[in-house]
Amino acid sequence: MKTLLKKLYNTNSLDRDEMLYLLDHMDEDTQELLYFYADAAKVENYGKAVYLRGLIEFSNYCKNTCMYCGIRGENAAIRRYRLTNAQIMECCAVGDRLGLKTFVLQSGEDDFYTDDILVDIIRQIKECFPYCAVTLSIGERSYMSYKRFFEAGADRFLLRHETASGELYKKLHPGMSFENRQRCLSDLKEIGYQVGAGFIVGLPGQDNKTLVEDLLYLKGLQPHMVGIGPLVIHPQTPLRKYKGGGLEKTLICLALTRLLLPEVLLPSTTALSVTDEEGMQKALKAGANVIMPNITHDFAREMYELYKGKSGMTVDIEKIAEEVEKAGCHIDMSRGDHRSWKRKACVI
Ligand code: SAH
């Protein structure tokens, strides 16, 4: 196990069998060594800096029906909302006052927001806060739409691949296509975004073999960011009877991702903090270096329940800073771009 970890740290790669062996035989000592190497790889690339992203959940309407997600289109029991451009700008102003330099615009897949509307809001944000990065997390669109958003000034795009197992993907995402999701990710990379992929840990039907596929998929895609979080059960979804969790497995996957992609920007996800009070600290010690405080209007936050307990998470930067320091890190208020990313010049 030690030799495998050392090889992973030195070469940033392992083959399928080696990776599976590691996951199948992970014990406490190995975990400790894994986190040690992951932390070393992070420090070599970003020091002890932790970057902040202001999350704005601007609509909880969604045309999709992902089996695990609380805002799935078929959940008739939640109230739906959409923020206007002016309301989104208010959230950005709150974030700006806090010193945040990235705004993440996240929503369900909501066609109410046409390309024109989104281009407009991206332009407005860039005009008011030219020193800030804009990240989109709005799901699948066409190459041309993604290109227009990029040309309007969007810098980054988060689109988790959710699972690299085609079979599992199909079961959990009725009516959606695994191929199209992966097409979106490669389009986004080609256009020039900093791209974030990632997956959920603890999905029913998932095992170490499928997790190895997830990790190898990431290695092949070479995304700039990776979001990995445990499944948190939402009572109004078809997965209501399943158990969530997977904290430890999530930490292991975070650390492995840091070693496979040493320059990656790796958030300690909200789902992790919901699962364990000390989730954030644990993730920061296992290779994570990004936190995404929620700066959405309070009234909307309660309605954007992807899973139970999500809306109560803290926005208190001081409190976040305390947690970050407890993990031996410090908050860095710069934009926190990926080390090897330069914005392509583009015609607007
Ligand atoms: N519609 C956008 C944003 C989705 S919400 C898109 O398609 O990308 C952001 C992420 O939350 C999802 O990608 C999913 O991985 C995660 N998520 C949703 N429901 C969850 C749950 N019950 N437990 C854990 N993570 C969940």
Tab-separated table of C-alpha atoms and ligand atoms in Angstrom:
chain	number	residue	atom	x	y	z
A	1	MET	CA	0.000	0.000	0.000
A	2	LYS	CA	2.828	2.374	0.910
A	3	THR	CA	4.576	1.716	-2.394
A	4	LEU	CA	1.372	2.399	-4.313
A	5	LEU	CA	0.806	5.676	-2.497
A	6	LYS	CA	4.367	6.741	-3.057
A	7	LYS	CA	4.053	5.927	-6.737
A	8	LEU	CA	0.825	7.936	-6.933
A	9	TYR	CA	2.463	10.914	-5.231
A	10	ASN	CA	5.546	10.768	-7.467
A	11	THR	CA	3.904	10.071	-10.820
A	12	ASN	CA	0.357	11.420	-10.333
A	13	SER	CA	-1.068	8.294	-11.834
A	14	LEU	CA	-1.985	4.686	-11.121
A	15	ASP	CA	-3.577	2.132	-13.388
A	16	ARG	CA	-7.086	0.754	-12.919
A	17	ASP	CA	-6.003	-2.321	-10.950
A	18	GLU	CA	-3.669	-0.413	-8.656
A	19	MET	CA	-6.359	2.146	-7.904
A	20	LEU	CA	-8.910	-0.560	-7.169
A	21	TYR	CA	-6.443	-2.367	-4.926
A	22	LEU	CA	-5.904	0.850	-2.964
A	23	LEU	CA	-9.627	1.440	-2.495
A	24	ASP	CA	-10.343	-2.193	-1.612
A	25	HIS	CA	-7.603	-2.354	1.009
A	26	MET	CA	-7.822	1.089	2.551
A	27	ASP	CA	-7.211	0.921	6.305
A	28	GLU	CA	-6.612	3.638	8.890
A	29	ASP	CA	-2.828	3.789	8.464
A	30	THR	CA	-3.094	3.978	4.707
A	31	GLN	CA	-5.674	6.728	4.998
A	32	GLU	CA	-3.382	8.750	7.188
A	33	LEU	CA	-0.533	8.414	4.722
A	34	LEU	CA	-2.869	9.201	1.810
A	35	TYR	CA	-3.965	12.460	3.469
A	36	PHE	CA	-0.339	13.297	4.239
A	37	TYR	CA	0.655	12.957	0.580
A	38	ALA	CA	-2.462	14.790	-0.622
A	39	ASP	CA	-1.699	17.685	1.706
A	40	ALA	CA	1.908	17.776	0.492
A	41	ALA	CA	0.759	17.899	-3.148
A	42	LYS	CA	-1.650	20.741	-2.337
A	43	VAL	CA	0.993	22.744	-0.484
A	44	GLU	CA	3.472	22.338	-3.342
A	45	ASN	CA	0.951	23.911	-5.698
A	46	TYR	CA	-1.105	26.373	-3.666
A	47	GLY	CA	0.540	26.551	-0.254
A	48	LYS	CA	-1.961	26.629	2.598
A	49	ALA	CA	-4.280	29.038	0.760
A	50	VAL	CA	-8.017	28.383	0.763
A	51	TYR	CA	-10.042	30.260	-1.879
A	52	LEU	CA	-13.628	31.404	-1.425
A	53	ARG	CA	-16.459	31.377	-3.974
A	54	GLY	CA	-19.774	33.134	-3.399
A	55	LEU	CA	-22.578	30.775	-4.388
A	56	ILE	CA	-25.769	32.316	-5.818
A	57	GLU	CA	-28.587	29.833	-6.329
A	58	PHE	CA	-30.673	31.891	-8.716
A	59	SER	CA	-33.428	29.440	-9.699
A	60	ASN	CA	-34.714	26.130	-8.362
A	61	TYR	CA	-36.855	25.340	-11.404
A	62	CYS	CA	-35.526	22.260	-13.148
A	63	LYS	CA	-36.650	20.309	-16.197
A	64	ASN	CA	-34.630	17.246	-15.188
A	65	THR	CA	-35.551	14.530	-12.720
A	66	CYS	CA	-32.259	13.345	-11.190
A	67	MET	CA	-33.282	10.683	-8.685
A	68	TYR	CA	-31.273	12.105	-5.762
A	69	CYS	CA	-31.947	15.805	-6.188
A	70	GLY	CA	-34.478	17.754	-4.131
A	71	ILE	CA	-35.205	20.311	-6.854
A	72	ARG	CA	-35.951	17.666	-9.493
A	73	GLY	CA	-38.757	18.695	-11.820
A	74	GLU	CA	-41.123	16.055	-10.451
A	75	ASN	CA	-40.946	17.286	-6.853
A	76	ALA	CA	-44.316	19.031	-6.560
A	77	ALA	CA	-43.850	19.636	-2.831
A	78	ILE	CA	-41.346	22.492	-3.065
A	79	ARG	CA	-41.988	26.119	-3.815
A	80	ARG	CA	-40.133	27.320	-6.878
A	81	TYR	CA	-38.465	30.692	-7.325
A	82	ARG	CA	-36.433	32.629	-9.832
A	83	LEU	CA	-34.224	35.585	-9.059
A	84	THR	CA	-34.364	38.576	-11.369
A	85	ASN	CA	-31.169	40.026	-12.782
A	86	ALA	CA	-31.472	42.855	-10.266
A	87	GLN	CA	-31.736	40.357	-7.387
A	88	ILE	CA	-28.718	38.447	-8.667
A	89	MET	CA	-26.791	41.732	-8.757
A	90	GLU	CA	-27.834	42.367	-5.132
A	91	CYS	CA	-26.339	39.007	-4.135
A	92	CYS	CA	-23.119	39.916	-5.957
A	93	ALA	CA	-23.008	43.248	-4.128
A	94	VAL	CA	-23.291	41.385	-0.796
A	95	GLY	CA	-20.468	39.083	-1.890
A	96	ASP	CA	-18.385	42.022	-3.058
A	97	ARG	CA	-18.764	43.722	0.330
A	98	LEU	CA	-17.495	40.518	1.935
A	99	GLY	CA	-14.474	40.672	-0.367
A	100	LEU	CA	-15.410	37.620	-2.459
A	101	LYS	CA	-13.915	37.543	-5.953
A	102	THR	CA	-15.839	34.702	-7.532
A	103	PHE	CA	-19.578	34.510	-8.070
A	104	VAL	CA	-20.969	31.081	-8.865
A	105	LEU	CA	-24.350	31.288	-10.592
A	106	GLN	CA	-26.058	27.967	-9.955
A	107	SER	CA	-29.565	26.785	-10.834
A	108	GLY	CA	-31.653	23.867	-11.933
A	109	GLU	CA	-31.882	23.415	-15.684
A	110	ASP	CA	-34.252	26.296	-16.284
A	111	ASP	CA	-34.936	27.386	-19.866
A	112	PHE	CA	-36.670	30.521	-18.603
A	113	TYR	CA	-33.136	31.918	-18.517
A	114	THR	CA	-32.490	32.161	-22.238
A	115	ASP	CA	-28.980	32.672	-23.544
A	116	ASP	CA	-29.786	36.374	-23.979
A	117	ILE	CA	-30.854	36.768	-20.348
A	118	LEU	CA	-27.749	34.959	-19.105
A	119	VAL	CA	-25.416	36.936	-21.384
A	120	ASP	CA	-26.992	40.069	-19.976
A	121	ILE	CA	-26.415	39.098	-16.353
A	122	ILE	CA	-22.841	37.927	-17.010
A	123	ARG	CA	-22.076	41.278	-18.703
A	124	GLN	CA	-23.643	43.232	-15.849
A	125	ILE	CA	-21.608	41.378	-13.236
A	126	LYS	CA	-18.386	41.841	-15.200
A	127	GLU	CA	-19.126	45.532	-15.668
A	128	CYS	CA	-19.753	46.161	-11.969
A	129	PHE	CA	-17.080	43.804	-10.639
A	130	PRO	CA	-14.396	43.519	-13.324
A	131	TYR	CA	-11.931	42.034	-10.860
A	132	CYS	CA	-14.245	39.087	-10.107
A	133	ALA	CA	-14.549	35.715	-11.808
A	134	VAL	CA	-17.953	34.463	-12.933
A	135	THR	CA	-18.626	30.734	-12.686
A	136	LEU	CA	-21.707	29.153	-14.221
A	137	SER	CA	-23.364	25.985	-12.926
A	138	ILE	CA	-26.559	25.791	-14.945
A	139	GLY	CA	-26.387	22.368	-16.558
A	140	GLU	CA	-26.307	21.242	-20.148
A	141	ARG	CA	-26.528	23.668	-23.080
A	142	SER	CA	-25.260	23.749	-26.664
A	143	TYR	CA	-21.698	24.546	-27.740
A	144	MET	CA	-22.912	27.875	-29.128
A	145	SER	CA	-24.608	28.850	-25.863
A	146	TYR	CA	-21.502	28.008	-23.845
A	147	LYS	CA	-19.430	30.036	-26.298
A	148	ARG	CA	-21.705	33.052	-25.970
A	149	PHE	CA	-21.490	32.950	-22.159
A	150	PHE	CA	-17.701	32.732	-22.368
A	151	GLU	CA	-17.537	35.657	-24.762
A	152	ALA	CA	-19.776	37.652	-22.419
A	153	GLY	CA	-17.126	37.155	-19.732
A	154	ALA	CA	-17.889	33.903	-17.877
A	155	ASP	CA	-14.610	32.362	-16.720
A	156	ARG	CA	-15.485	29.001	-15.217
A	157	PHE	CA	-18.149	26.320	-15.516
A	158	LEU	CA	-19.114	23.617	-13.042
A	159	LEU	CA	-20.798	20.543	-14.450
A	160	ARG	CA	-20.272	17.426	-12.429
A	161	HIS	CA	-20.214	14.276	-14.503
A	162	GLU	CA	-22.086	12.783	-11.471
A	163	THR	CA	-20.907	9.223	-12.154
A	164	ALA	CA	-18.627	7.755	-14.813
A	165	SER	CA	-20.600	4.515	-14.913
A	166	GLY	CA	-22.895	4.672	-17.935
A	167	GLU	CA	-25.261	2.163	-16.382
A	168	LEU	CA	-25.546	4.023	-13.083
A	169	TYR	CA	-25.876	7.345	-14.881
A	170	LYS	CA	-28.832	6.028	-16.848
A	171	LYS	CA	-30.624	4.733	-13.745
A	172	LEU	CA	-30.198	7.975	-11.817
A	173	HIS	CA	-30.872	10.487	-14.608
A	174	PRO	CA	-34.055	9.516	-16.467
A	175	GLY	CA	-34.252	11.051	-19.918
A	176	MET	CA	-30.703	12.389	-19.785
A	177	SER	CA	-27.694	11.194	-21.724
A	178	PHE	CA	-24.329	10.298	-20.304
A	179	GLU	CA	-22.751	11.043	-23.700
A	180	ASN	CA	-24.263	14.495	-23.839
A	181	ARG	CA	-23.003	15.370	-20.373
A	182	GLN	CA	-19.502	14.343	-21.347
A	183	ARG	CA	-19.865	16.229	-24.676
A	184	CYS	CA	-20.714	19.350	-22.643
A	185	LEU	CA	-17.582	18.942	-20.539
A	186	SER	CA	-15.303	18.607	-23.539
A	187	ASP	CA	-17.012	21.576	-25.295
A	188	LEU	CA	-16.475	23.702	-22.195
A	189	LYS	CA	-12.800	22.798	-22.118
A	190	GLU	CA	-12.370	23.499	-25.803
A	191	ILE	CA	-13.995	26.923	-25.506
A	192	GLY	CA	-11.497	27.872	-22.826
A	193	TYR	CA	-13.378	27.802	-19.522
A	194	GLN	CA	-11.840	26.617	-16.298
A	195	VAL	CA	-13.963	23.504	-16.060
A	196	GLY	CA	-15.186	21.650	-13.003
A	197	ALA	CA	-16.365	18.046	-13.151
A	198	GLY	CA	-17.011	15.717	-10.227
A	199	PHE	CA	-19.216	13.061	-8.718
A	200	ILE	CA	-21.408	12.031	-5.809
A	201	VAL	CA	-20.106	9.408	-3.383
A	202	GLY	CA	-22.518	6.862	-1.901
A	203	LEU	CA	-24.965	6.555	-4.799
A	204	PRO	CA	-27.010	3.346	-4.689
A	205	GLY	CA	-25.325	0.815	-6.952
A	206	GLN	CA	-21.930	2.482	-6.716
A	207	ASP	CA	-18.895	0.446	-5.641
A	208	ASN	CA	-15.118	0.815	-5.609
A	209	LYS	CA	-14.982	-0.246	-9.250
A	210	THR	CA	-17.242	2.594	-10.352
A	211	LEU	CA	-15.319	5.032	-8.138
A	212	VAL	CA	-12.120	3.995	-9.926
A	213	GLU	CA	-13.894	4.831	-13.212
A	214	ASP	CA	-14.773	8.238	-11.790
A	215	LEU	CA	-11.183	8.918	-10.799
A	216	LEU	CA	-9.773	7.725	-14.120
A	217	TYR	CA	-12.362	9.756	-16.004
A	218	LEU	CA	-11.162	12.854	-14.152
A	219	LYS	CA	-7.551	12.012	-14.907
A	220	GLY	CA	-8.393	11.790	-18.611
A	221	LEU	CA	-10.509	14.960	-18.704
A	222	GLN	CA	-7.970	17.040	-16.741
A	223	PRO	CA	-10.525	19.478	-15.330
A	224	HIS	CA	-9.405	22.595	-13.463
A	225	MET	CA	-11.861	21.981	-10.617
A	226	VAL	CA	-13.434	18.872	-9.128
A	227	GLY	CA	-16.502	18.756	-6.873
A	228	ILE	CA	-16.912	15.587	-4.845
A	229	GLY	CA	-19.512	15.234	-2.109
A	230	PRO	CA	-21.384	12.497	-0.255
A	231	LEU	CA	-24.971	11.694	-1.144
A	232	VAL	CA	-27.345	13.443	1.243
A	233	ILE	CA	-30.840	12.055	1.166
A	234	HIS	CA	-33.738	14.345	0.350
A	235	PRO	CA	-37.055	12.991	1.665
A	236	GLN	CA	-39.025	14.060	-1.416
A	237	THR	CA	-36.980	12.080	-3.924
A	238	PRO	CA	-37.133	8.452	-5.086
A	239	LEU	CA	-33.981	7.798	-3.026
A	240	ARG	CA	-35.776	8.686	0.225
A	241	LYS	CA	-35.404	5.148	1.591
A	242	TYR	CA	-31.660	4.962	1.011
A	243	LYS	CA	-28.963	5.854	3.483
A	244	GLY	CA	-26.772	8.814	2.685
A	245	GLY	CA	-23.294	9.191	4.100
A	246	GLY	CA	-20.017	8.151	2.638
A	247	LEU	CA	-18.006	10.807	4.476
A	248	GLU	CA	-14.870	8.723	4.768
A	249	LYS	CA	-15.067	7.520	1.179
A	250	THR	CA	-15.514	11.124	0.063
A	251	LEU	CA	-12.354	12.181	1.897
A	252	ILE	CA	-10.466	9.308	0.309
A	253	CYS	CA	-11.709	10.306	-3.166
A	254	LEU	CA	-10.763	13.960	-2.525
A	255	ALA	CA	-7.235	12.956	-1.541
A	256	LEU	CA	-6.865	10.606	-4.525
A	257	THR	CA	-8.082	13.364	-6.842
A	258	ARG	CA	-5.530	15.792	-5.401
A	259	LEU	CA	-2.794	13.265	-6.144
A	260	LEU	CA	-4.024	12.476	-9.652
A	261	LEU	CA	-4.471	16.176	-10.504
A	262	PRO	CA	-2.093	18.006	-8.174
A	263	GLU	CA	-2.996	21.493	-9.505
A	264	VAL	CA	-6.748	21.012	-9.218
A	265	LEU	CA	-8.996	23.423	-7.322
A	266	LEU	CA	-10.859	21.169	-4.950
A	267	PRO	CA	-13.764	22.398	-2.844
A	268	SER	CA	-14.720	21.118	0.530
A	269	THR	CA	-18.347	20.735	-0.530
A	270	THR	CA	-21.430	21.790	1.408
A	271	ALA	CA	-22.722	18.203	1.368
A	272	LEU	CA	-19.630	17.230	3.342
A	273	SER	CA	-20.291	19.842	6.026
A	274	VAL	CA	-23.922	18.751	6.231
A	275	THR	CA	-22.800	15.140	6.761
A	276	ASP	CA	-20.213	15.926	9.469
A	277	GLU	CA	-19.729	19.028	11.623
A	278	GLU	CA	-16.010	18.759	11.076
A	279	GLY	CA	-16.366	17.826	7.415
A	280	MET	CA	-14.780	21.040	6.180
A	281	GLN	CA	-11.687	20.709	8.346
A	282	LYS	CA	-11.291	17.073	7.431
A	283	ALA	CA	-11.512	17.889	3.714
A	284	LEU	CA	-8.978	20.707	4.002
A	285	LYS	CA	-6.587	18.243	5.583
A	286	ALA	CA	-7.204	15.740	2.792
A	287	GLY	CA	-6.285	18.009	-0.119
A	288	ALA	CA	-9.225	20.425	-0.521
A	289	ASN	CA	-8.509	24.137	-0.989
A	290	VAL	CA	-11.797	25.868	-1.866
A	291	ILE	CA	-14.917	26.794	0.125
A	292	MET	CA	-18.160	28.044	-1.361
A	293	PRO	CA	-20.151	30.200	1.068
A	294	ASN	CA	-23.745	30.743	0.033
A	295	ILE	CA	-24.632	34.391	-0.635
A	296	THR	CA	-28.126	33.811	-2.034
A	297	HIS	CA	-31.032	35.874	-0.665
A	298	ASP	CA	-32.388	34.213	2.489
A	299	PHE	CA	-35.903	33.728	1.119
A	300	ALA	CA	-34.559	31.715	-1.812
A	301	ARG	CA	-32.014	29.739	0.135
A	302	GLU	CA	-34.664	27.799	2.015
A	303	MET	CA	-36.232	26.723	-1.271
A	304	TYR	CA	-32.993	25.539	-2.915
A	305	GLU	CA	-32.875	22.284	-1.000
A	306	LEU	CA	-30.906	19.845	-3.111
A	307	TYR	CA	-30.829	17.773	0.067
A	308	LYS	CA	-31.810	18.030	3.704
A	309	GLY	CA	-29.979	20.536	5.901
A	310	LYS	CA	-28.405	22.405	2.991
A	311	SER	CA	-30.006	25.808	3.548
A	312	GLY	CA	-28.730	26.203	7.109
A	313	MET	CA	-25.054	26.339	6.190
A	314	THR	CA	-23.084	29.338	7.382
A	315	VAL	CA	-22.131	32.435	5.354
A	316	ASP	CA	-20.174	33.876	8.246
A	317	ILE	CA	-16.710	34.481	6.787
A	318	GLU	CA	-15.161	34.945	10.237
A	319	LYS	CA	-16.482	31.570	11.295
A	320	ILE	CA	-15.244	29.975	8.091
A	321	ALA	CA	-11.817	31.588	8.670
A	322	GLU	CA	-11.710	30.034	12.170
A	323	GLU	CA	-12.436	26.575	10.780
A	324	VAL	CA	-9.874	27.061	8.043
A	325	GLU	CA	-7.234	28.041	10.587
A	326	LYS	CA	-8.048	25.037	12.734
A	327	ALA	CA	-7.118	22.952	9.713
A	328	GLY	CA	-3.755	24.749	9.526
A	329	CYS	CA	-4.718	26.783	6.444
A	330	HIS	CA	-5.568	30.431	5.771
A	331	ILE	CA	-8.109	32.219	3.630
A	332	ASP	CA	-6.790	33.819	0.466
A	333	MET	CA	-9.101	36.548	-0.849
A	334	SER	CA	-7.705	36.585	-4.391
A	335	ARG	CA	-9.619	35.157	-7.374
A	336	GLY	CA	-7.943	31.801	-7.031
A	337	ASP	CA	-7.692	30.786	-10.664
A	338	HIS	CA	-6.180	27.465	-11.639
A	339	ARG	CA	-2.399	27.772	-11.780
A	340	SER	CA	-2.054	27.024	-15.437
A	341	TRP	CA	-5.085	28.837	-16.833
A	342	LYS	CA	-4.906	32.006	-18.893
A	343	ARG	CA	-8.029	33.486	-20.396
A	344	LYS	CA	-8.034	33.118	-24.162
A	345	ALA	CA	-8.483	36.428	-25.896
A	346	CYS	CA	-11.991	36.457	-27.308
A	347	VAL	CA	-13.989	38.683	-29.558
A	348	ILE	CA	-16.978	40.185	-27.832
B	1	SAH	N1	-28.327	21.899	-12.634
B	1	SAH	C1	-26.895	22.091	-12.430
B	1	SAH	C2	-26.560	22.232	-10.973
B	1	SAH	C3	-26.888	21.036	-10.177
B	1	SAH	S1	-26.846	21.208	-8.413
B	1	SAH	C4	-26.157	20.972	-13.106
B	1	SAH	O1	-26.772	20.102	-13.708
B	1	SAH	O2	-24.942	20.973	-13.069
B	1	SAH	C5	-25.139	20.895	-8.080
B	1	SAH	C6	-24.764	19.497	-7.674
B	1	SAH	O3	-25.405	19.097	-6.479
B	1	SAH	C7	-25.112	18.400	-8.644
B	1	SAH	O4	-24.215	18.347	-9.716
B	1	SAH	C8	-25.094	17.153	-7.767
B	1	SAH	O5	-23.850	16.463	-7.873
B	1	SAH	C9	-25.253	17.698	-6.347
B	1	SAH	N2	-26.423	17.127	-5.653
B	1	SAH	C10	-27.712	17.217	-6.019
B	1	SAH	N3	-28.488	16.521	-5.154
B	1	SAH	C11	-27.667	15.981	-4.234
B	1	SAH	C12	-27.871	15.143	-3.080
B	1	SAH	N4	-29.077	14.733	-2.728
B	1	SAH	N5	-26.772	14.786	-2.359
B	1	SAH	C13	-25.546	15.210	-2.705
B	1	SAH	N6	-25.298	15.973	-3.783
B	1	SAH	C14	-26.342	16.365	-4.534
